[in-house]
CSV table of C-alpha atoms in Angstrom, one decimal:
chain,number,residue,atom,x,y,z
P,341,MET,CA,31.8,-24.6,-28.7
P,342,MET,CA,30.1,-23.0,-25.8
P,343,GLU,CA,29.6,-24.9,-22.4
P,344,ILE,CA,26.4,-24.9,-21.0
P,345,ARG,CA,26.5,-25.1,-17.1
P,346,THR,CA,23.8,-26.3,-15.5
P,347,PRO,CA,22.7,-25.5,-11.7
P,348,LYS,CA,24.2,-28.4,-9.0
P,349,THR,CA,23.1,-26.2,-5.9
P,350,GLY,CA,19.3,-25.7,-4.6
P,351,LYS,CA,20.1,-21.7,-4.2
P,352,ALA,CA,21.5,-21.7,-8.0
P,353,LYS,CA,18.3,-23.2,-9.3
P,354,ARG,CA,16.6,-20.7,-7.6
P,355,VAL,CA,18.8,-17.7,-8.8
P,356,LEU,CA,17.8,-18.9,-12.4
P,357,GLU,CA,14.7,-19.0,-12.2
P,358,GLN,CA,14.4,-16.4,-10.3
P,359,ARG,CA,15.5,-14.8,-13.9
P,360,ALA,CA,14.2,-16.5,-16.0
P,361,PRO,CA,11.0,-14.7,-17.8
P,362,LYS,CA,7.3,-14.3,-16.1
P,363,GLN,CA,4.3,-13.6,-16.5
P,364,VAL,CA,4.1,-10.6,-14.9
P,365,GLU,CA,7.7,-9.6,-14.1
P,366,THR,CA,9.2,-7.5,-11.3
P,367,GLY,CA,10.3,-4.0,-11.2
P,368,LYS,CA,13.7,-3.5,-13.2
P,369,LYS,CA,16.3,-2.5,-11.0
P,370,THR,CA,18.6,-0.1,-11.8
P,371,LEU,CA,22.1,-0.8,-12.1
P,372,ILE,CA,24.3,3.1,-11.4
P,373,LEU,CA,28.1,3.2,-12.4
P,374,HIS,CA,31.7,5.9,-12.4
P,375,GLY,CA,33.3,5.8,-14.8
P,376,THR,CA,36.8,7.1,-15.2
P,377,LYS,CA,36.3,10.6,-14.2
P,378,THR,CA,34.1,12.1,-12.2
P,379,SER,CA,33.0,15.9,-11.3
P,380,ALA,CA,31.4,16.4,-8.0
P,381,THR,CA,28.3,17.3,-9.6
P,382,VAL,CA,28.2,14.0,-10.6
P,383,SER,CA,29.0,11.9,-7.8
P,384,SER,CA,26.0,13.5,-6.1
P,385,VAL,CA,24.1,13.4,-8.9
P,386,LEU,CA,24.6,8.9,-8.6
P,387,MET,CA,24.7,9.3,-5.1
P,388,GLU,CA,21.2,10.8,-5.2
P,389,LEU,CA,19.5,8.8,-7.8
P,390,TYR,CA,20.2,5.5,-5.8
P,391,GLN,CA,18.9,6.8,-2.2
P,392,LEU,CA,15.6,7.5,-4.8
P,393,LYS,CA,15.9,4.8,-5.8
P,394,LYS,CA,16.7,2.4,-2.4
P,395,GLY,CA,15.7,-0.5,-2.4
P,396,GLY,CA,15.4,-0.9,-6.3
P,397,ALA,CA,19.2,0.0,-7.6
P,398,ILE,CA,22.4,-1.3,-7.0
P,399,LYS,CA,25.4,0.5,-7.0
P,400,TYR,CA,29.7,0.7,-7.5
P,401,SER,CA,31.5,2.8,-6.2
P,402,ARG,CA,35.2,2.4,-8.0
P,403,ARG,CA,35.2,3.8,-11.5
P,404,ASN,CA,35.2,1.2,-14.5
P,405,GLU,CA,38.1,2.6,-17.1
P,406,ASN,CA,36.7,-0.1,-20.2
P,407,ILE,CA,32.8,1.1,-20.5
P,408,ARG,CA,32.0,3.0,-23.1
P,409,PRO,CA,28.6,1.8,-24.0
P,410,PHE,CA,28.7,3.6,-27.5
P,411,GLU,CA,32.0,2.6,-29.1
P,412,SER,CA,32.0,-0.6,-30.6
P,413,GLY,CA,33.1,-3.9,-28.3
P,414,GLY,CA,32.8,-1.3,-25.3
P,415,GLU,CA,29.2,-2.1,-23.4
P,416,THR,CA,31.3,-5.8,-23.1
P,417,SER,CA,31.9,-4.4,-19.1
P,418,LEU,CA,28.4,-3.3,-18.9
P,419,GLU,CA,27.0,-6.3,-20.2
P,420,PHE,CA,29.5,-8.7,-17.6
P,421,PHE,CA,27.1,-5.7,-14.8
P,422,SER,CA,24.6,-6.4,-15.5
P,423,LEU,CA,24.2,-10.2,-16.3
P,424,LYS,CA,26.6,-10.9,-12.6
P,425,THR,CA,23.4,-8.4,-11.0
P,426,ASP,CA,20.5,-8.5,-12.7
P,427,CYS,CA,19.9,-5.6,-13.9
P,428,SER,CA,17.4,-4.3,-16.6
P,429,ILE,CA,18.4,-0.3,-16.7
P,430,PHE,CA,21.6,1.2,-15.5
P,431,ALA,CA,23.2,4.9,-15.5
P,432,TYR,CA,26.7,5.5,-16.2
P,433,GLY,CA,27.9,8.6,-14.3
P,434,SER,CA,31.4,10.7,-15.9
P,435,HIS,CA,33.4,14.1,-16.9
P,436,SER,CA,35.3,15.1,-19.3
P,437,LYS,CA,36.1,18.7,-20.9
P,438,LYS,CA,34.4,17.8,-24.0
P,439,ARG,CA,32.2,15.9,-22.0
P,440,PRO,CA,31.8,17.4,-18.9
P,441,HIS,CA,29.1,16.6,-15.9
P,442,ASN,CA,27.7,13.3,-18.6
P,443,LEU,CA,25.5,10.9,-16.8
P,444,LEU,CA,24.3,7.7,-19.9
P,445,LEU,CA,20.7,6.3,-19.1
P,446,GLY,CA,20.0,3.0,-20.6
P,447,ARG,CA,18.1,-0.2,-20.4
P,448,MET,CA,19.2,-4.0,-21.6
P,449,TYR,CA,17.6,-6.7,-23.1
P,450,ASP,CA,18.6,-10.6,-22.3
P,451,HIS,CA,20.9,-8.8,-20.5
P,452,HIS,CA,22.4,-7.0,-23.9
P,453,VAL,CA,22.1,-2.9,-24.2
P,454,TYR,CA,18.8,-2.0,-26.1
P,455,ASP,CA,18.9,2.0,-26.0
P,456,LEU,CA,21.7,4.4,-24.5
P,457,ILE,CA,20.6,8.1,-24.5
P,458,GLU,CA,23.3,10.5,-23.2
P,459,VAL,CA,22.7,14.0,-21.3
P,460,GLY,CA,23.9,17.0,-19.7
P,461,ILE,CA,23.7,18.0,-16.0
P,462,GLU,CA,23.4,21.6,-15.4
P,463,ASN,CA,21.5,23.7,-13.1
P,464,PHE,CA,21.9,20.9,-10.1
P,465,LYS,CA,20.4,21.6,-6.6
P,466,SER,CA,20.9,18.2,-4.4
P,467,LEU,CA,18.4,16.7,-1.1
P,468,LEU,CA,20.1,19.7,0.9
P,469,SER,CA,18.9,22.4,-0.1
P,470,PHE,CA,15.4,22.0,-0.1
P,471,SER,CA,14.3,23.3,3.3
P,472,TYR,CA,10.7,21.0,4.3
P,473,ASP,CA,8.5,19.6,6.7
P,474,LYS,CA,10.6,16.2,7.5
P,475,LYS,CA,7.5,14.3,7.6
P,476,LEU,CA,7.1,14.8,4.2
P,477,ALA,CA,10.0,13.0,3.1
P,478,PRO,CA,9.0,10.2,0.9
P,479,HIS,CA,9.3,6.9,2.5
P,480,GLU,CA,11.2,3.8,0.5
P,481,GLY,CA,9.2,1.4,-2.3
P,482,SER,CA,6.8,4.2,-2.1
P,483,LYS,CA,4.9,4.3,-5.7
P,484,PRO,CA,5.5,7.6,-7.7
P,485,PHE,CA,3.5,10.1,-9.6
P,486,ILE,CA,5.3,10.9,-13.1
P,487,CYS,CA,4.0,13.9,-15.3
P,488,PHE,CA,5.8,14.8,-18.8
P,489,THR,CA,4.2,18.2,-19.8
P,490,GLY,CA,6.2,20.2,-22.9
P,491,GLU,CA,5.3,19.0,-26.5
P,492,GLY,CA,8.6,17.7,-27.5
P,493,PHE,CA,7.8,14.1,-25.6
P,494,ASP,CA,5.3,13.5,-28.2
P,495,HIS,CA,7.4,14.8,-31.5
P,496,VAL,CA,10.9,15.3,-30.3
P,497,GLN,CA,12.3,11.7,-31.1
P,498,GLU,CA,14.8,12.0,-28.8
P,499,LEU,CA,12.6,13.0,-26.2
P,500,LYS,CA,10.5,10.4,-26.6
P,501,GLN,CA,13.0,8.1,-25.7
P,502,LEU,CA,14.0,9.9,-23.0
P,503,LYS,CA,10.4,9.8,-21.4
P,504,GLU,CA,10.2,6.2,-21.6
P,505,VAL,CA,13.6,5.5,-20.3
P,506,LEU,CA,12.9,7.8,-16.9
P,507,THR,CA,9.9,6.0,-17.0
P,508,ASP,CA,11.4,2.6,-16.6
P,509,LEU,CA,13.5,4.0,-14.5
P,510,PHE,CA,11.2,5.2,-11.9
P,511,ARG,CA,8.1,3.5,-11.8
P,512,GLY,CA,9.4,0.4,-9.8
P,513,GLU,CA,6.9,-2.8,-10.0
P,514,VAL,CA,3.8,-2.3,-11.9
P,515,VAL,CA,1.2,-3.3,-9.2
P,516,ASP,CA,-3.0,-4.1,-9.9
P,517,ASN,CA,-3.9,-2.3,-6.8
P,518,LEU,CA,-2.5,0.3,-4.5
P,519,ASN,CA,-3.8,2.9,-1.9
P,520,LEU,CA,-4.3,6.6,-2.0
P,521,THR,CA,-1.9,7.0,0.6
P,522,GLY,CA,1.0,5.2,-1.1
P,523,LEU,CA,1.0,7.9,-3.3
P,524,ASP,CA,4.0,10.3,-1.8
P,525,ARG,CA,6.2,11.3,-4.2
P,526,ALA,CA,5.9,12.8,-7.9
P,527,TYR,CA,8.3,13.4,-10.6
P,528,ILE,CA,7.6,16.5,-12.7
P,529,CYS,CA,9.9,16.5,-16.0
P,530,SER,CA,8.7,19.7,-18.6
P,531,ALA,CA,10.7,20.5,-21.8
P,532,ILE,CA,12.0,23.1,-22.3
P,533,SER,CA,13.2,23.0,-25.5
P,534,PRO,CA,13.4,20.0,-28.1
P,535,THR,CA,17.2,19.0,-25.9
P,536,LYS,CA,16.4,20.8,-22.8
P,537,VAL,CA,13.8,18.9,-20.0
P,538,PHE,CA,14.1,20.0,-16.6
P,539,LEU,CA,13.7,17.1,-13.7
P,540,THR,CA,12.8,17.9,-10.8
P,541,HIS,CA,11.4,15.2,-7.2
P,542,CYS,CA,8.5,16.6,-5.0
P,543,ALA,CA,6.8,15.0,-2.4
P,544,ILE,CA,2.8,14.4,-1.9
P,545,LYS,CA,1.3,16.5,0.4
P,546,LEU,CA,-3.1,15.2,1.2
P,547,LYS,CA,-5.4,18.2,2.2
P,548,LYS,CA,-8.9,18.5,3.1
P,549,SER,CA,-11.0,19.5,0.4
P,550,GLY,CA,-14.6,18.3,1.7
P,551,THR,CA,-15.2,15.9,-0.7
P,552,ILE,CA,-14.6,12.7,-0.1
P,553,VAL,CA,-10.6,13.1,-3.1
P,554,PRO,CA,-8.6,14.7,-1.4
P,555,ARG,CA,-6.7,18.1,-2.5
P,556,ILE,CA,-3.2,17.9,-3.4
P,557,GLU,CA,0.0,20.0,-3.1
P,558,LEU,CA,3.4,19.9,-4.5
P,559,VAL,CA,6.2,20.6,-2.1
P,560,GLU,CA,9.3,20.4,-3.7
P,561,VAL,CA,12.4,17.8,-2.0
P,562,GLY,CA,15.1,17.9,-4.7
P,563,PRO,CA,17.0,16.4,-6.5
P,564,SER,CA,16.4,18.8,-9.4
P,565,MET,CA,18.2,19.2,-11.9
P,566,ASP,CA,18.1,20.3,-16.3
P,567,LEU,CA,18.7,17.4,-18.8
P,568,VAL,CA,20.7,18.5,-21.8
P,569,VAL,CA,20.5,15.2,-24.9
P,570,ARG,CA,23.8,14.6,-26.3
P,571,ARG,CA,24.1,11.3,-27.3
P,572,ASN,CA,20.5,8.3,-28.4
P,573,ARG,CA,20.9,5.2,-29.8
P,574,LEU,CA,18.1,3.9,-30.4
P,575,PRO,CA,17.3,-0.6,-30.7
P,576,ASN,CA,17.7,-2.0,-33.7
P,577,ASP,CA,14.0,-3.3,-35.1
P,578,GLY,CA,14.6,-7.1,-35.0
P,579,VAL,CA,15.3,-6.6,-31.0
P,580,ARG,CA,12.6,-4.2,-30.4
P,581,LYS,CA,10.2,-6.6,-31.7
P,582,GLU,CA,12.0,-9.4,-30.0
P,583,ALA,CA,11.2,-7.1,-26.7
P,584,MET,CA,8.3,-6.2,-27.6
P,585,LYS,CA,6.7,-10.0,-27.6
P,586,THR,CA,4.1,-11.3,-25.1
P,587,SER,CA,3.7,-14.6,-23.6
P,588,LYS,CA,0.1,-15.4,-25.1
P,589,ASP,CA,-2.4,-16.0,-22.0
P,590,LYS,CA,-4.2,-19.8,-21.3
P,591,PRO,CA,-7.7,-19.9,-24.1
P,592,LYS,CA,-10.9,-19.2,-21.5
P,593,LYS,CA,-13.2,-20.9,-20.7
P,594,LYS,CA,-15.9,-20.9,-22.7
P,595,LEU,CA,-19.2,-20.6,-20.2
P,596,LYS,CA,-22.3,-22.7,-21.3
P,597,ASN,CA,-26.1,-21.6,-21.9
P,598,VAL,CA,-24.2,-18.3,-21.1
P,599,HIS,CA,-25.3,-14.6,-22.8
P,600,ASN,CA,-24.7,-10.9,-22.7
P,601,SER,CA,-28.3,-9.5,-22.6
P,602,ALA,CA,-28.7,-5.9,-24.3
P,603,VAL,CA,-27.8,-4.2,-20.9
P,604,GLY,CA,-24.8,-4.9,-20.5
P,605,GLY,CA,-25.3,-7.5,-17.9
P,606,GLN,CA,-24.7,-11.6,-18.8
P,607,SER,CA,-27.7,-13.6,-18.9
P,608,GLY,CA,-28.0,-17.9,-18.5
P,609,ASN,CA,-30.6,-20.6,-19.2
P,610,ILE,CA,-30.6,-22.8,-15.7
P,611,TYR,CA,-31.7,-26.6,-17.0
P,612,VAL,CA,-34.1,-27.6,-13.3
P,613,PRO,CA,-33.6,-31.8,-13.9
P,614,ASP,CA,-37.1,-34.3,-12.8
P,615,GLN,CA,-37.5,-33.9,-8.8
P,616,LYS,CA,-40.3,-36.8,-9.0
P,617,VAL,CA,-41.7,-35.4,-6.1
P,618,GLY,CA,-44.3,-38.4,-7.0
P,619,GLU,CA,-42.0,-40.6,-5.6
P,620,THR,CA,-39.3,-39.0,-3.1
P,621,LYS,CA,-40.0,-40.2,0.7
P,622,LEU,CA,-41.7,-37.3,3.5
P,623,PRO,CA,-39.9,-37.3,6.9
P,624,ASP,CA,-42.4,-38.6,9.9
P,625,LYS,CA,-42.3,-35.4,11.5
P,626,SER,CA,-45.9,-35.1,12.6
P,627,LYS,CA,-46.3,-34.4,15.9
P,628,GLY,CA,-49.7,-36.5,16.1
P,629,LEU,CA,-47.9,-38.9,14.9
P,630,LYS,CA,-45.6,-38.9,17.4
P,631,ARG,CA,-48.6,-38.6,20.3
P,632,GLU,CA,-49.8,-41.5,18.6
P,633,ARG,CA,-47.2,-43.3,19.3
P,634,ARG,CA,-46.6,-42.5,22.8
P,635,GLU,CA,-49.9,-43.6,24.2
P,636,ARG,CA,-49.8,-46.6,22.7
P,637,LYS,CA,-46.3,-47.4,24.4
P,638,LEU,CA,-47.9,-45.7,27.6
P,639,LYS,CA,-50.8,-47.9,27.2
P,640,LYS,CA,-49.4,-51.5,26.8
P,641,GLU,CA,-46.9,-50.6,29.8
P,642,GLU,CA,-50.2,-50.2,31.8
P,643,GLU,CA,-51.8,-53.5,30.1
P,644,GLY,CA,-48.2,-55.2,30.5
P,645,SER,CA,-48.3,-53.9,34.3
P,646,ALA,CA,-52.6,-55.6,35.1
P,647,SER,CA,-51.7,-58.4,33.9
P,648,LYS,CA,-48.5,-58.7,35.7
P,649,LYS,CA,-50.7,-58.0,39.0
P,650,LEU,CA,-53.1,-60.7,38.0
P,651,LYS,CA,-50.7,-62.9,37.9
P,652,GLU,CA,-49.5,-62.5,41.2
P,653,SER,CA,-53.2,-62.6,42.8
P,654,GLU,CA,-53.8,-65.5,41.4
């Protein structure tokens, strides 16, 4: 029988509340892991991927021998790390004679493997191999453009899955409003063939265009690489259906006496109660009445002083 552990401290309760499902989810964190053997290319890719995702990624440098997600029972360690770090996306690098310079990307649902796609890395160029003005370097936490070009992303199942994984990997938090200056990077993904995708990272340079909208120039800042699709595993239909569920919003309160007009606006009926104007007392603020009261008061004071003088003379 499974033991149910309840939080005993305030910190543990807050951690569980942060991991609980939310109406609007926060950005997905990325878990970066090394395999039993990794080449210099794979290590560089994982390190630069961590730099691009800095602030939203957790990287372990220790080598892991028991992670084999495509084999039965080989995802146990991966799910343990996902639960420990609360990461829903992972990147696992390895190198072997059969699959050189191998990169495994995948997503988790409820800390269980949701889907997997394995790619090989070719023609890798690191960040240090590009020369550009360092003022153009993207800032940490900025939002990127993600551009997918090529018919393969619409017709090839493996490239469709790769597009979804890369979008979740690079997009960061979902926001409603965005400042134009916060868009300082772009990821360009081009489908060269049904099994190969060219990925590059560019900085966005805004220039004057004579209008309100600036002219955009792309400056390649790296890294860049070719991703060759090798193996993939799609999610189970039941798991996919469960993951796609969305919570229903509370129904909006119906507004009374409000109608939609023919031009797309809204019109309403306003009911004004009886004001009972005849029974309303008007404020006594007329200047004429004030003058009369003032004159009456002065007259009384004069009559009082005259009567006082008369009594004193007698």
